[in-house]
Short mmCIF file of C-alpha atoms and ligand atoms in Angstrom, two decimals:
data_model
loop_
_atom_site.label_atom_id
_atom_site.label_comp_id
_atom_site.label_asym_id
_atom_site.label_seq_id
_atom_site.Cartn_x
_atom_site.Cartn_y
_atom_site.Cartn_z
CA UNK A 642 7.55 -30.24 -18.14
CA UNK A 643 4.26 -32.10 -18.09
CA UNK A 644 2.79 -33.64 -14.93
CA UNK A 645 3.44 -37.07 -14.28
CA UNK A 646 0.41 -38.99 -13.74
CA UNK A 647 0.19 -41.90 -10.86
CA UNK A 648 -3.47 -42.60 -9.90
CA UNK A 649 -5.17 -44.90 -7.68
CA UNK A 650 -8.13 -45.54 -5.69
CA UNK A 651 -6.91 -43.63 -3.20
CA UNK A 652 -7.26 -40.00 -5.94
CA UNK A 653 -10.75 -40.95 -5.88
CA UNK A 654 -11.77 -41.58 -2.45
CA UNK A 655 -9.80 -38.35 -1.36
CA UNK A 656 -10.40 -36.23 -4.26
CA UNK A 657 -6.44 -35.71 -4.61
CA UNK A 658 -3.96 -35.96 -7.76
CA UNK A 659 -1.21 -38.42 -6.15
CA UNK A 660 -1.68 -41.36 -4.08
CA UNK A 661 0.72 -39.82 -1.46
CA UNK A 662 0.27 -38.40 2.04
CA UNK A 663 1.63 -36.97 4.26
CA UNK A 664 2.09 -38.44 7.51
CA UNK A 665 0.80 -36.16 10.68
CA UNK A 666 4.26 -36.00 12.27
CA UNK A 667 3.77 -34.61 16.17
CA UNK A 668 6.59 -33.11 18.07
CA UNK A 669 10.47 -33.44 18.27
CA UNK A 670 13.35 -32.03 20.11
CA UNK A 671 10.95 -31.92 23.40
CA UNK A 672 8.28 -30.24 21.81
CA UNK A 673 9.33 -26.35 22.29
CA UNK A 674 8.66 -25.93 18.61
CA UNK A 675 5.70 -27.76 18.21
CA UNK A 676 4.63 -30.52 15.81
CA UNK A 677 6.68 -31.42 12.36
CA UNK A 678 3.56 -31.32 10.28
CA UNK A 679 2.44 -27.63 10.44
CA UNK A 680 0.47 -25.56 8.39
CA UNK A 681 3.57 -24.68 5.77
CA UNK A 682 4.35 -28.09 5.49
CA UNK A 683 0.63 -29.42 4.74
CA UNK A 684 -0.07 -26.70 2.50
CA UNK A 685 2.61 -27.42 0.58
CA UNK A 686 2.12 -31.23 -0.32
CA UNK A 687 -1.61 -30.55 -0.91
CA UNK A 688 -1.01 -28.06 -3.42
CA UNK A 689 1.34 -29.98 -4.86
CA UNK A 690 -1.22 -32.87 -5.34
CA UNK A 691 -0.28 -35.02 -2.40
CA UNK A 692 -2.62 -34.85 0.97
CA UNK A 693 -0.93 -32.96 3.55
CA UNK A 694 -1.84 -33.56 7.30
CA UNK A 695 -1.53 -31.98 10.33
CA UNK A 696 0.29 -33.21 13.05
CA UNK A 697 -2.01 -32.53 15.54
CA UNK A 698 -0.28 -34.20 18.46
CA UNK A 699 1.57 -31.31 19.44
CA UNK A 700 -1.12 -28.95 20.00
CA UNK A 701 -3.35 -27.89 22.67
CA UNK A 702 -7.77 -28.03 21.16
CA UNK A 703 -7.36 -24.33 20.08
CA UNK A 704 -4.33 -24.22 18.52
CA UNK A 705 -4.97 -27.19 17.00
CA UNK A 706 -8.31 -24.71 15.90
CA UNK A 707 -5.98 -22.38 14.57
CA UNK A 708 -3.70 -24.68 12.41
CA UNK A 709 -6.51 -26.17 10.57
CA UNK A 710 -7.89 -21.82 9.46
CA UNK A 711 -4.26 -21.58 8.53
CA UNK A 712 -3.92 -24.45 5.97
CA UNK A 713 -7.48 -23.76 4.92
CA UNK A 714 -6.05 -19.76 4.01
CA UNK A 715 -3.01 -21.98 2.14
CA UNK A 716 -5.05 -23.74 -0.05
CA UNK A 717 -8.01 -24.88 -0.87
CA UNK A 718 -7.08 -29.11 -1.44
CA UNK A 719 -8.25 -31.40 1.16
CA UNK A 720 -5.73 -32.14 3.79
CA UNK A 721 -6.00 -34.09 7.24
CA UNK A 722 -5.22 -33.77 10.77
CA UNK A 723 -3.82 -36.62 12.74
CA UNK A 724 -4.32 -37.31 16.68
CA UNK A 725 -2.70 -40.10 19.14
CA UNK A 726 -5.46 -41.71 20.89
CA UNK A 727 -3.42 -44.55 23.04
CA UNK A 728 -5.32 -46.39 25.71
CA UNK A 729 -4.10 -46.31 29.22
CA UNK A 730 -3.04 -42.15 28.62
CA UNK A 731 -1.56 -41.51 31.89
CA UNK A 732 -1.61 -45.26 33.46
CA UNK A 733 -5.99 -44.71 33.19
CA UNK A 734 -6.29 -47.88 33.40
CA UNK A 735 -5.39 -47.74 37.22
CA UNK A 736 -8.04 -45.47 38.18
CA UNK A 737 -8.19 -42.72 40.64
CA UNK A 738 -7.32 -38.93 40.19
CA UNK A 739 -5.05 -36.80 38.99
CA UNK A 740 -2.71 -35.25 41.56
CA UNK A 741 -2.03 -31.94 41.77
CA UNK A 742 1.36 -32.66 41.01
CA UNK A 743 1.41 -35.42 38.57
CA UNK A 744 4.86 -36.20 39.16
CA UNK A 745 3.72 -37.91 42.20
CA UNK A 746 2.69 -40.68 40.03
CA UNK A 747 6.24 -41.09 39.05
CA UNK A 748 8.33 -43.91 40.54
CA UNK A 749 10.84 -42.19 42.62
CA UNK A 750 13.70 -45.18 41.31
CA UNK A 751 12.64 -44.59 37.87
CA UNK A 752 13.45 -40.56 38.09
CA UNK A 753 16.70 -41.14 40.02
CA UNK A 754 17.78 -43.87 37.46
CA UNK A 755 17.14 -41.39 34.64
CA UNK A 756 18.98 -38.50 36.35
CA UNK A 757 22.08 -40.82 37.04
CA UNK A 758 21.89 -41.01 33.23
CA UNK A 759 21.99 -38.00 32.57
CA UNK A 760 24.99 -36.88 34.94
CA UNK A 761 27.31 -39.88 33.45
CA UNK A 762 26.53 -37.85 30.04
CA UNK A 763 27.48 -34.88 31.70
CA UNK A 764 24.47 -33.27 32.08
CA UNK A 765 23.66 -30.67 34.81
CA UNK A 766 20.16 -31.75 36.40
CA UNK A 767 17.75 -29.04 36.77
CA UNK A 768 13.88 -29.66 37.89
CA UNK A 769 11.65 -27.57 35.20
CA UNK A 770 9.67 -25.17 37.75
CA UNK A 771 6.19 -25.94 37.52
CA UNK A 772 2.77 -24.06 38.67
CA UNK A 773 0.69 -27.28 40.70
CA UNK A 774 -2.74 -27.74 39.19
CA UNK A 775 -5.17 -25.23 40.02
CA UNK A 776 -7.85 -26.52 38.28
CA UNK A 777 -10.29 -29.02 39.75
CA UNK A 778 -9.47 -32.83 40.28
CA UNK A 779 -10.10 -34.94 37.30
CA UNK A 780 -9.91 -38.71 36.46
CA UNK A 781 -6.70 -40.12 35.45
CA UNK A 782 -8.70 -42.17 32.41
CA UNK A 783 -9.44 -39.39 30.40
CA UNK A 784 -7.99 -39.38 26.81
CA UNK A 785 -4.55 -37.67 25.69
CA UNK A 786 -6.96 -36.34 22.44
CA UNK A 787 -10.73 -35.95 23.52
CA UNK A 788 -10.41 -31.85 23.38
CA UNK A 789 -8.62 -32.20 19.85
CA UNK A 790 -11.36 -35.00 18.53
CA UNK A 791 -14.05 -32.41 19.27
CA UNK A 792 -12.20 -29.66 17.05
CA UNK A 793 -11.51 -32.54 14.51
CA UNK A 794 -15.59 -33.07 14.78
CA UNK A 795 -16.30 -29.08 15.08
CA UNK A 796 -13.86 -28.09 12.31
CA UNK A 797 -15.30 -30.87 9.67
CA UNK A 798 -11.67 -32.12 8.43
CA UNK A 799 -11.87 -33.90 5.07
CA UNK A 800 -9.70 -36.58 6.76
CA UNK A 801 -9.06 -37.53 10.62
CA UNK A 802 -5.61 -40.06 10.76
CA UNK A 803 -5.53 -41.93 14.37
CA UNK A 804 -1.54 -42.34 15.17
CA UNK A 805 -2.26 -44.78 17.69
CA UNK A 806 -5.19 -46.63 19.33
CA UNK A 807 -8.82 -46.13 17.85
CA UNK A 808 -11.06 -43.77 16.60
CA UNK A 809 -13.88 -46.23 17.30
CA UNK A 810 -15.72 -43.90 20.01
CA UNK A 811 -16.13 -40.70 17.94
CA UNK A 812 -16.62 -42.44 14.24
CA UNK A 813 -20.41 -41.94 13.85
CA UNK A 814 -19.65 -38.23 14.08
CA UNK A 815 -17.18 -38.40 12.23
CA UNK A 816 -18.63 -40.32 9.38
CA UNK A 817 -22.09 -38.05 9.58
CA UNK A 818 -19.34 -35.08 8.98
CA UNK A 819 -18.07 -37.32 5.41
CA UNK A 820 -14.57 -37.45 7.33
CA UNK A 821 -12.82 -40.23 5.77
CA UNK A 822 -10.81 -42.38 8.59
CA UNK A 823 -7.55 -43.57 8.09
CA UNK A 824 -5.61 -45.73 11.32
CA UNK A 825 -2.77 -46.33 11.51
CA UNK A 826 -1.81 -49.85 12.38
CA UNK A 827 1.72 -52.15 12.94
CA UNK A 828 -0.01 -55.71 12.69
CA UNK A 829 -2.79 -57.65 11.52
CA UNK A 830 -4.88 -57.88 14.81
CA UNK A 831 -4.89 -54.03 14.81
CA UNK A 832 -5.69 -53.72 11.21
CA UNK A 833 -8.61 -56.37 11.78
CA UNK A 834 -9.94 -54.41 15.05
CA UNK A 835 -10.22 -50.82 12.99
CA UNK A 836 -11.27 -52.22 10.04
CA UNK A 837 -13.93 -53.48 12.09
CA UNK A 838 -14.70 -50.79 13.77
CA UNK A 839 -15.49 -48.84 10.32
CA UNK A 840 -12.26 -47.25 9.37
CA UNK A 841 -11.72 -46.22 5.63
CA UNK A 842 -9.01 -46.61 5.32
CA UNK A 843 -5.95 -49.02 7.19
CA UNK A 844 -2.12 -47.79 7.05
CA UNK A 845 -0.20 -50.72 7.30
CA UNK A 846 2.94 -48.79 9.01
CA UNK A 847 6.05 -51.54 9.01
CA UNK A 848 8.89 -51.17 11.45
CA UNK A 849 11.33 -48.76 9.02
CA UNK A 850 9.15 -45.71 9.95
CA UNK A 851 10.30 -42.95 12.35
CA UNK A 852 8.38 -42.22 15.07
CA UNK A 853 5.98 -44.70 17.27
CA UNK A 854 6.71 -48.32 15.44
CA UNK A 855 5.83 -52.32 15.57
CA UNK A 856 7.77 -54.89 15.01
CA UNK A 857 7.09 -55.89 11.75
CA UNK A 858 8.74 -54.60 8.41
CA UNK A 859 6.71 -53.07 5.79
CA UNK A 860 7.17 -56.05 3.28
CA UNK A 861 5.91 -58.62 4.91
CA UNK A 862 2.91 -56.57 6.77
CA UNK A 863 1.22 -54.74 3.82
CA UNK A 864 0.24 -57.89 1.78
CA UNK A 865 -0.92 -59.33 5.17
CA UNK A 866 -3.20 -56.74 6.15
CA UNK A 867 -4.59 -56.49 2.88
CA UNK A 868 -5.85 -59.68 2.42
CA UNK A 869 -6.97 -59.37 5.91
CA UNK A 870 -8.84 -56.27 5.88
CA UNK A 871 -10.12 -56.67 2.45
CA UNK A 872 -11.96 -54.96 0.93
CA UNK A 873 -11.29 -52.07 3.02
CA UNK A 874 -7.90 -50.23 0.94
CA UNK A 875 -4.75 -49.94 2.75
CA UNK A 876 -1.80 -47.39 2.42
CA UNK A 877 1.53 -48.82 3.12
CA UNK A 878 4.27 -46.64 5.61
CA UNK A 879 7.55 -47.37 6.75
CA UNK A 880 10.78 -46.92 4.63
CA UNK A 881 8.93 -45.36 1.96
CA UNK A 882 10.93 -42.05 0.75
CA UNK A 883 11.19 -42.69 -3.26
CA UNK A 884 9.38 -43.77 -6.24
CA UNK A 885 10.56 -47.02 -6.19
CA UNK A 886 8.97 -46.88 -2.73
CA UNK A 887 5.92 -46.21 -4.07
CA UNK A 888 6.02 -48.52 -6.63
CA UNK A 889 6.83 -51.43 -4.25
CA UNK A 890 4.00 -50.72 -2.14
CA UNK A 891 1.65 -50.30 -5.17
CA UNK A 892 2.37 -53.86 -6.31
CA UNK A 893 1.85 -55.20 -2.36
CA UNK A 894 -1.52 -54.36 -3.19
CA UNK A 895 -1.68 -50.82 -1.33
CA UNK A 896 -3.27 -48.14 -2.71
CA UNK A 897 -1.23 -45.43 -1.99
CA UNK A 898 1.70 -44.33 0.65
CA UNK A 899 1.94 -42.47 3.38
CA UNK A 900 5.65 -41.03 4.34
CA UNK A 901 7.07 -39.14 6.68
CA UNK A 902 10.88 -39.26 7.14
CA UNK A 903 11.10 -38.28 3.32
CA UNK A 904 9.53 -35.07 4.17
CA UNK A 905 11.54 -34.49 7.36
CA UNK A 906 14.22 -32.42 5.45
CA UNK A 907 11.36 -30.04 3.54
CA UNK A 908 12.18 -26.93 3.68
CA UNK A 909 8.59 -26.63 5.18
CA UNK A 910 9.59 -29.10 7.73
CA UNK A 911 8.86 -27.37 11.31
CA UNK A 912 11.96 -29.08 13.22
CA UNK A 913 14.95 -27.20 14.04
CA UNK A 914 17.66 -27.29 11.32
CA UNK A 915 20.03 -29.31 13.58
CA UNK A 916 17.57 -32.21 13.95
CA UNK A 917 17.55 -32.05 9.90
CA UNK A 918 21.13 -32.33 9.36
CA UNK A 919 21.06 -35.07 11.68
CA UNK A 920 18.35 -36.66 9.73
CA UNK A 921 20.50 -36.07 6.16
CA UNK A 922 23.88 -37.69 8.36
CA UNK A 923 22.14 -40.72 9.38
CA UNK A 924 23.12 -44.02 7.51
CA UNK A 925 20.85 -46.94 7.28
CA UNK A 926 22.19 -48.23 10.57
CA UNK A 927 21.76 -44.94 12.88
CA UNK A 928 18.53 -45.37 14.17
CA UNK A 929 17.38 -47.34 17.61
CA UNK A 930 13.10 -47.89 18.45
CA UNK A 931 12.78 -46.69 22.33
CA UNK A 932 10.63 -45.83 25.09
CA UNK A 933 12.49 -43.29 26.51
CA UNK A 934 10.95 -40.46 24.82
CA UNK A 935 7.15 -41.12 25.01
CA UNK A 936 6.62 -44.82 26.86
CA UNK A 937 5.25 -46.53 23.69
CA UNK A 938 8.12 -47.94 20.83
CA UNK A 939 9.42 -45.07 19.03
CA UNK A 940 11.81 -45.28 16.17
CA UNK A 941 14.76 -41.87 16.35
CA UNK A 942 18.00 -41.07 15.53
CA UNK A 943 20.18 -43.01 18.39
CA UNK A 944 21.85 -41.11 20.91
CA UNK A 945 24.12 -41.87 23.96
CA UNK A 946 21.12 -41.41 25.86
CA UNK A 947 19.00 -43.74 23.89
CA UNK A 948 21.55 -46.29 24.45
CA UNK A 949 22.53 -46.33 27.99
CA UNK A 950 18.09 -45.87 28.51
CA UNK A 951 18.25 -49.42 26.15
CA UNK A 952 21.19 -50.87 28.39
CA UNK A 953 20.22 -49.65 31.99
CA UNK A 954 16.66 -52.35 32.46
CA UNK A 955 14.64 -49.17 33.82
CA UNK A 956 11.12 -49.93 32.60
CA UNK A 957 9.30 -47.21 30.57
CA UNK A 958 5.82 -45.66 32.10
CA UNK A 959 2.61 -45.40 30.02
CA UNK A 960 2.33 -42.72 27.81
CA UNK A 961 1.79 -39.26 29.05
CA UNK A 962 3.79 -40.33 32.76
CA UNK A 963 7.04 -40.97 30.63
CA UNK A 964 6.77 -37.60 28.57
CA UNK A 965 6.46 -36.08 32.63
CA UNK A 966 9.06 -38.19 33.69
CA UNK A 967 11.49 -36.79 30.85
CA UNK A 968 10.14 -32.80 31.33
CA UNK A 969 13.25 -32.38 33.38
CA UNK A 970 15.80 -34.02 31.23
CA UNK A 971 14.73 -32.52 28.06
CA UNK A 972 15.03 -28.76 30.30
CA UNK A 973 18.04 -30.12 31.67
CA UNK A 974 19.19 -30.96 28.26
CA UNK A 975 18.39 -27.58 27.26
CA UNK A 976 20.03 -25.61 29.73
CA UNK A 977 23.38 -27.93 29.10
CA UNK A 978 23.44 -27.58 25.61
CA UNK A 979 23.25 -31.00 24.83
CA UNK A 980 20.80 -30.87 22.10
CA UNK A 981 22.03 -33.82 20.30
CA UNK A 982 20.40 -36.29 22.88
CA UNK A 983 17.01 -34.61 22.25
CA UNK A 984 14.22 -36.82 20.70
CA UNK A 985 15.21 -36.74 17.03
CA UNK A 986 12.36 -39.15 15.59
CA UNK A 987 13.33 -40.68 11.92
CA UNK A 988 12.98 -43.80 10.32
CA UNK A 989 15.36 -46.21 8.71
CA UNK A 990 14.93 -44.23 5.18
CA UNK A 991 16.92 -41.20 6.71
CA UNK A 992 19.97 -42.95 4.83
CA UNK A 993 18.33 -42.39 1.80
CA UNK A 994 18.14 -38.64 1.71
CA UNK A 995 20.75 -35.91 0.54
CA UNK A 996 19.31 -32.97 0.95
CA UNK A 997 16.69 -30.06 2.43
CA UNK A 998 14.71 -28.95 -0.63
CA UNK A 999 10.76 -28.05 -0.91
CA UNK A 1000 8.02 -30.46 -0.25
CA UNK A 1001 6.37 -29.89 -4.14
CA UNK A 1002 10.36 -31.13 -5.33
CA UNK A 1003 10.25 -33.76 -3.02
CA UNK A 1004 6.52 -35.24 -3.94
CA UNK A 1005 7.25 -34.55 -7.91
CA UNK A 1006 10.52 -36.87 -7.85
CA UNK A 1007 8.72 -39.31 -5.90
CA UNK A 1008 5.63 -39.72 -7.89
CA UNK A 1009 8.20 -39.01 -11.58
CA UNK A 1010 10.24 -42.20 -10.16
CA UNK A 1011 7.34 -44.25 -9.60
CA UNK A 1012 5.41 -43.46 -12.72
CA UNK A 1013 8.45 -44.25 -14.77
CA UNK A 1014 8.68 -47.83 -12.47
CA UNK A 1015 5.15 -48.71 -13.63
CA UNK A 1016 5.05 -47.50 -17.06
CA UNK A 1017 8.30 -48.96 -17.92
CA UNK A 1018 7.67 -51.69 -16.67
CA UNK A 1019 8.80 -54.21 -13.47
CA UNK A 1020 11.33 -56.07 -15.84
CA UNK A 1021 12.92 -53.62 -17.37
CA UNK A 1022 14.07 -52.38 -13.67
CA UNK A 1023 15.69 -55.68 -12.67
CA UNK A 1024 18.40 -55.63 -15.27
CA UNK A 1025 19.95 -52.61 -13.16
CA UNK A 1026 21.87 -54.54 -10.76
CA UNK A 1027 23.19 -52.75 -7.41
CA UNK A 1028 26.68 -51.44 -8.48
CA UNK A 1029 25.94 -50.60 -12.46
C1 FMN B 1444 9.32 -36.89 13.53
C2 FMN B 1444 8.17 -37.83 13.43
C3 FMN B 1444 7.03 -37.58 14.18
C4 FMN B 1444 5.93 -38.43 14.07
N1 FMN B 1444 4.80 -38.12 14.77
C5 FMN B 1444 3.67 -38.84 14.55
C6 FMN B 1444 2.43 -38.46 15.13
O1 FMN B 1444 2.34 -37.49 15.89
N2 FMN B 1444 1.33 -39.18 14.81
C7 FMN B 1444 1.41 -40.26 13.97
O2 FMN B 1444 0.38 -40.85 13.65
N3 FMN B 1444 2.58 -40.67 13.46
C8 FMN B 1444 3.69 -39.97 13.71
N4 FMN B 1444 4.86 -40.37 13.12
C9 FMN B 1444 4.89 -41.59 12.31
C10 FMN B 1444 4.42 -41.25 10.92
O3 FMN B 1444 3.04 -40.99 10.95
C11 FMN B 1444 4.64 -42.33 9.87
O4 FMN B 1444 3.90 -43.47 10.17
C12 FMN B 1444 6.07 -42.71 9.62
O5 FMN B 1444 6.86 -41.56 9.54
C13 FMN B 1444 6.15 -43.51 8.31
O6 FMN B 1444 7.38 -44.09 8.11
P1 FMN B 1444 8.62 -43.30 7.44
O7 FMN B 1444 9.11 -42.38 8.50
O8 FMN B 1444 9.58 -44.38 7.12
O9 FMN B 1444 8.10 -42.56 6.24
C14 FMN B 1444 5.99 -39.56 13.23
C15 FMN B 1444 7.13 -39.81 12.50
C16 FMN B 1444 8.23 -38.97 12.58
C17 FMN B 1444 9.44 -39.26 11.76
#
């Protein structure tokens, strides 16, 4: 069957055949198995004429080294790598070192709130054993990424994607490298302050989309920051896992999408199989956004955990102190068998999928539904009424 064709600016400026990408999706489940958005996974929607990114979040700076060799001895498309680069990693902004044991930074109510959870659940508390630091002190305000960003810099990525927070500090070497920039944003102000700050691209990532969210819904944000970024192009995210999802943000003025909960259930997909039936169960309704898992707003699969975290007041920590405040629930989790309260991050599209099938399958149908949107024509669409 010939190739449906679907191009935008977007082709162009990334030398690709779809306007789709991939988004870099980091760790679930607690991390054992490391980021979503591997190697198989990115390969796969590159050579199938999407961009594929690494989710680089996961990783340490050399494994994150090792990833990128292994998509380059996939295929030889561009792809990306994405990093997390929030401000106040760690509570920074409060100064002073690193203990050796970080927990010690930990509020002692906050841990004994969050074990109390966890027993009413039934779960047996166990602390994770630990080694103390035995390196020397450091500064709490370093960044969660700075090792990764010099790999990103070293390694010469076609295209860098900041999750969160800017890139603003490292883009001269990255532009002097041709890395084109894309950020991803959840309101205008943001949008404004990368654009600014020399981006290439804006994603305009609504409140639908799994993982770390806003507050605003993908309608109503894309056309806003494109007018206010313009002329710099924007990708639209959130709730986008089907042609008509494409289409929709194509005629908000983006120039192409970037998706992630559609290509949760790829085969490719590097979460464990439970986490993807749980993705393919979900209804429109069955996910919560929460800081339990990471401190910042993050959209998942709800759980009894997730809810009595929502109901209980207990105030999340910055980034980085959460995720070491939740080390020994996610090994107490573990060890109790209670995987389904694991961090299961999905957006509001997870009602929209039936099935675990290969990225190329996935991509094609996409970019087939869309293509047959635009060519046929807007109007011809609205005569099939919900229910036909
Ligand atoms: C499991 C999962 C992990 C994610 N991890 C990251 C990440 O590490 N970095 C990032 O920039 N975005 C991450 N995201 C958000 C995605 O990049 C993307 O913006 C979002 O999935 C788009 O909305 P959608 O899920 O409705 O397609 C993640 C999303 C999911 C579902």
């Amino acid at each position: 069957m010939a190739r449906p064709v679907l191009r935008t600016a977007l082709c162009d400026m990334l030398g690709i055949e779809y306007p789709v990408v991939l988004a870099g999706m980091g760790p679930v489940a607690g991390g054992i198995s490391g980021p979503v958005a591997t190697a198989p996974l990115v390969a796969a929607v590159s050579n199938a004429g999407g961009l594929g990114v690494i989710g680089g979040a996961g990783f340490t700076a050399e494994r994150l080294r090792e990833e990128i060799q292994t998509v380059r001895s996939m295929t030889d498309k561009p792809f990306g790598v994405d990093l997390l680069l929030p401000s106040n990693f760690m509570g920074g902004a409060a100064g002073g070192e690193m203990p050796r044991d970080p927990r010690e930074l930990i509020p002692a109510e906050t841990r004994a709130g969050l074990r109390k959870m966890a027993e009413d659940l039934g779960i047996q508390w166990e602390e994770m054993p630990r080694e103390p630091r035995a390196d020397a002190p450091r500064p709490r305000s370093g960044g969660m990424s700075d090792e990764q960003m010099e790999v990103v810099i070293e390694e010469k990525v076609a295209v860098f994607a900041s999750g969160l927070g800017s890139p603003a500090q490292w883009m001269d070497r990255l532009k002097a490298n041709g890395t084109k920039v894309l950020c991803l944003v959840g309101n205008v102000k943001n949008a404004k302050r990368v654009a600014a700050s020399g981006a290439d691209i804006v994603v305009a990532q609504g409140t639908e989309a799994g993982g770390h969210t806003g507050r605003i819904a993908t309608l109503a944000l894309v056309p806003q920051v494109v007018d206010a970024v313009a002329p710099t192009p924007v990708i639209a995210a959130g709730g986008i896992a089907d042609g008509r999802g494409i289409a929709a943000a194509l005629a908000l003025g983006a120039i192409g999408v970037w998706c992630g909960t559609a290509f949760l259930v790829a085969t490719e997909a590097n979460q464990p199989e439970t986490q993807k039936q749980r993705v393919l169960a979900a209804g429109d309704e069955d996910t919560k956004i929460t800081r339990l898992y990471s401190g910042k707003t993050m959209r998942n699969i709800t759980n009894p955990l997730i809810e009595a975290w929502e109901a209980s007041g207990l105030q999340a920590l910055p980034m980085g102190l959460q995720g070491l405040l939740i080390q020994d629930l996610v090994y107490s989790i573990r060890k109790s068998g209670r995987e389904e309260l694991m961090m299961n991050a999905a957006g509001q599209a997870s009602g929209m999928l039936s099935r675990v099938r290969p990225a190329a399958d996935i991509l094609h149908d996409m970019v087939a539904q869309a293509a047959g949107i635009i060519g046929g024509g807007l109007q011809a669409r609205v005569t099939a009424v919900p229910g036909d």
